[in-house]
């Protein structure tokens, strides 16, 4: 089973779920949701391939980017931040 990036359908699904307005494809919510899905997939890959260092680096990069986007959202729009956290099940 080869590791795959997100399919167009998966990405489209996330965009329709988290878009703020029609035609919105790059809002922080969408970016955070896409990164979360990618992290999830990479974690699955890493459980089977513990020594895949480039994948480890990739997952850490994605987590860091997601953290920066979440910080941005929490500062600029706390309500939207709360909604994203809740819907993605982040921050225990």
mmCIF file of C-alpha atoms in Angstrom:
data_model
loop_
_atom_site.group_PDB
_atom_site.id
_atom_site.type_symbol
_atom_site.label_atom_id
_atom_site.label_comp_id
_atom_site.label_asym_id
_atom_site.label_seq_id
_atom_site.Cartn_x
_atom_site.Cartn_y
_atom_site.Cartn_z
ATOM 1 C CA UNK A 1 0.000 0.000 0.000
ATOM 2 C CA UNK A 2 1.651 3.199 -1.173
ATOM 3 C CA UNK A 3 1.264 6.464 0.745
ATOM 4 C CA UNK A 4 -0.757 9.003 -1.236
ATOM 5 C CA UNK A 5 -1.317 12.715 -0.915
ATOM 6 C CA UNK A 6 -4.886 13.965 -0.567
ATOM 7 C CA UNK A 7 -7.049 13.209 -3.577
ATOM 8 C CA UNK A 8 -8.918 15.977 -5.398
ATOM 9 C CA UNK A 9 -12.178 14.643 -3.963
ATOM 10 C CA UNK A 10 -10.875 14.716 -0.375
ATOM 11 C CA UNK A 11 -9.602 18.264 -0.828
ATOM 12 C CA UNK A 12 -12.873 19.399 -2.417
ATOM 13 C CA UNK A 13 -14.832 17.876 0.462
ATOM 14 C CA UNK A 14 -12.742 19.809 3.003
ATOM 15 C CA UNK A 15 -13.075 23.042 1.008
ATOM 16 C CA UNK A 16 -16.881 22.784 0.820
ATOM 17 C CA UNK A 17 -17.104 21.979 4.531
ATOM 18 C CA UNK A 18 -14.860 24.805 5.779
ATOM 19 C CA UNK A 19 -15.280 27.586 3.181
ATOM 20 C CA UNK A 20 -16.411 30.960 4.520
ATOM 21 C CA UNK A 21 -17.965 32.148 1.255
ATOM 22 C CA UNK A 22 -18.582 30.864 -2.256
ATOM 23 C CA UNK A 23 -15.302 30.427 -4.106
ATOM 24 C CA UNK A 24 -13.251 30.479 -0.907
ATOM 25 C CA UNK A 25 -10.346 28.046 -1.202
ATOM 26 C CA UNK A 26 -7.590 29.561 0.938
ATOM 27 C CA UNK A 27 -9.060 30.725 4.238
ATOM 28 C CA UNK A 28 -7.123 29.678 7.357
ATOM 29 C CA UNK A 29 -9.872 27.184 8.275
ATOM 30 C CA UNK A 30 -9.480 25.335 4.969
ATOM 31 C CA UNK A 31 -5.692 25.338 5.204
ATOM 32 C CA UNK A 32 -5.824 24.021 8.790
ATOM 33 C CA UNK A 33 -8.312 21.294 7.836
ATOM 34 C CA UNK A 34 -6.227 20.168 4.852
ATOM 35 C CA UNK A 35 -3.042 20.102 6.942
ATOM 36 C CA UNK A 36 -4.854 18.104 9.645
ATOM 37 C CA UNK A 37 -5.976 15.508 7.099
ATOM 38 C CA UNK A 38 -2.445 15.272 5.667
ATOM 39 C CA UNK A 39 -0.961 14.866 9.164
ATOM 40 C CA UNK A 40 -3.499 12.113 9.859
ATOM 41 C CA UNK A 41 -2.483 10.257 6.687
ATOM 42 C CA UNK A 42 1.228 10.651 7.435
ATOM 43 C CA UNK A 43 0.737 9.327 10.968
ATOM 44 C CA UNK A 44 -0.828 6.201 9.510
ATOM 45 C CA UNK A 45 2.106 5.827 7.153
ATOM 46 C CA UNK A 46 4.625 6.318 9.973
ATOM 47 C CA UNK A 47 3.082 3.623 12.170
ATOM 48 C CA UNK A 48 3.987 1.086 9.478
ATOM 49 C CA UNK A 49 7.277 2.732 8.431
ATOM 50 C CA UNK A 50 8.929 3.887 11.652
ATOM 51 C CA UNK A 51 12.280 4.683 10.025
ATOM 52 C CA UNK A 52 10.968 6.902 7.221
ATOM 53 C CA UNK A 53 12.846 10.069 8.233
ATOM 54 C CA UNK A 54 11.667 12.262 5.343
ATOM 55 C CA UNK A 55 8.057 11.476 6.287
ATOM 56 C CA UNK A 56 8.798 12.388 9.915
ATOM 57 C CA UNK A 57 10.228 15.692 8.759
ATOM 58 C CA UNK A 58 7.193 16.259 6.550
ATOM 59 C CA UNK A 59 4.762 15.640 9.385
ATOM 60 C CA UNK A 60 6.657 18.024 11.687
ATOM 61 C CA UNK A 61 6.637 20.709 8.980
ATOM 62 C CA UNK A 62 2.875 20.324 8.479
ATOM 63 C CA UNK A 63 2.201 20.422 12.240
ATOM 64 C CA UNK A 64 4.304 23.588 12.595
ATOM 65 C CA UNK A 65 2.477 25.262 9.710
ATOM 66 C CA UNK A 66 -0.883 24.265 11.187
ATOM 67 C CA UNK A 67 0.178 25.659 14.570
ATOM 68 C CA UNK A 68 1.116 29.003 12.975
ATOM 69 C CA UNK A 69 -2.226 29.201 11.157
ATOM 70 C CA UNK A 70 -4.098 28.372 14.383
ATOM 71 C CA UNK A 71 -2.189 31.079 16.249
ATOM 72 C CA UNK A 72 -3.034 33.586 13.506
ATOM 73 C CA UNK A 73 -6.713 32.661 13.672
ATOM 74 C CA UNK A 74 -6.839 32.758 17.484
ATOM 75 C CA UNK A 75 -5.448 36.307 17.471
ATOM 76 C CA UNK A 76 -7.480 37.711 14.572
ATOM 77 C CA UNK A 77 -10.793 35.859 14.967
ATOM 78 C CA UNK A 78 -11.305 33.906 18.222
ATOM 79 C CA UNK A 79 -14.832 32.729 17.275
ATOM 80 C CA UNK A 80 -13.678 31.118 14.027
ATOM 81 C CA UNK A 81 -10.679 29.679 15.888
ATOM 82 C CA UNK A 82 -12.996 28.019 18.418
ATOM 83 C CA UNK A 83 -15.198 26.621 15.675
ATOM 84 C CA UNK A 84 -12.238 25.089 13.790
ATOM 85 C CA UNK A 85 -10.765 23.546 16.941
ATOM 86 C CA UNK A 86 -14.113 21.997 17.811
ATOM 87 C CA UNK A 87 -14.904 20.655 14.339
ATOM 88 C CA UNK A 88 -11.441 19.107 13.841
ATOM 89 C CA UNK A 89 -11.135 17.816 17.399
ATOM 90 C CA UNK A 90 -7.810 19.539 18.009
ATOM 91 C CA UNK A 91 -6.447 20.748 21.380
ATOM 92 C CA UNK A 92 -7.538 18.290 24.030
#
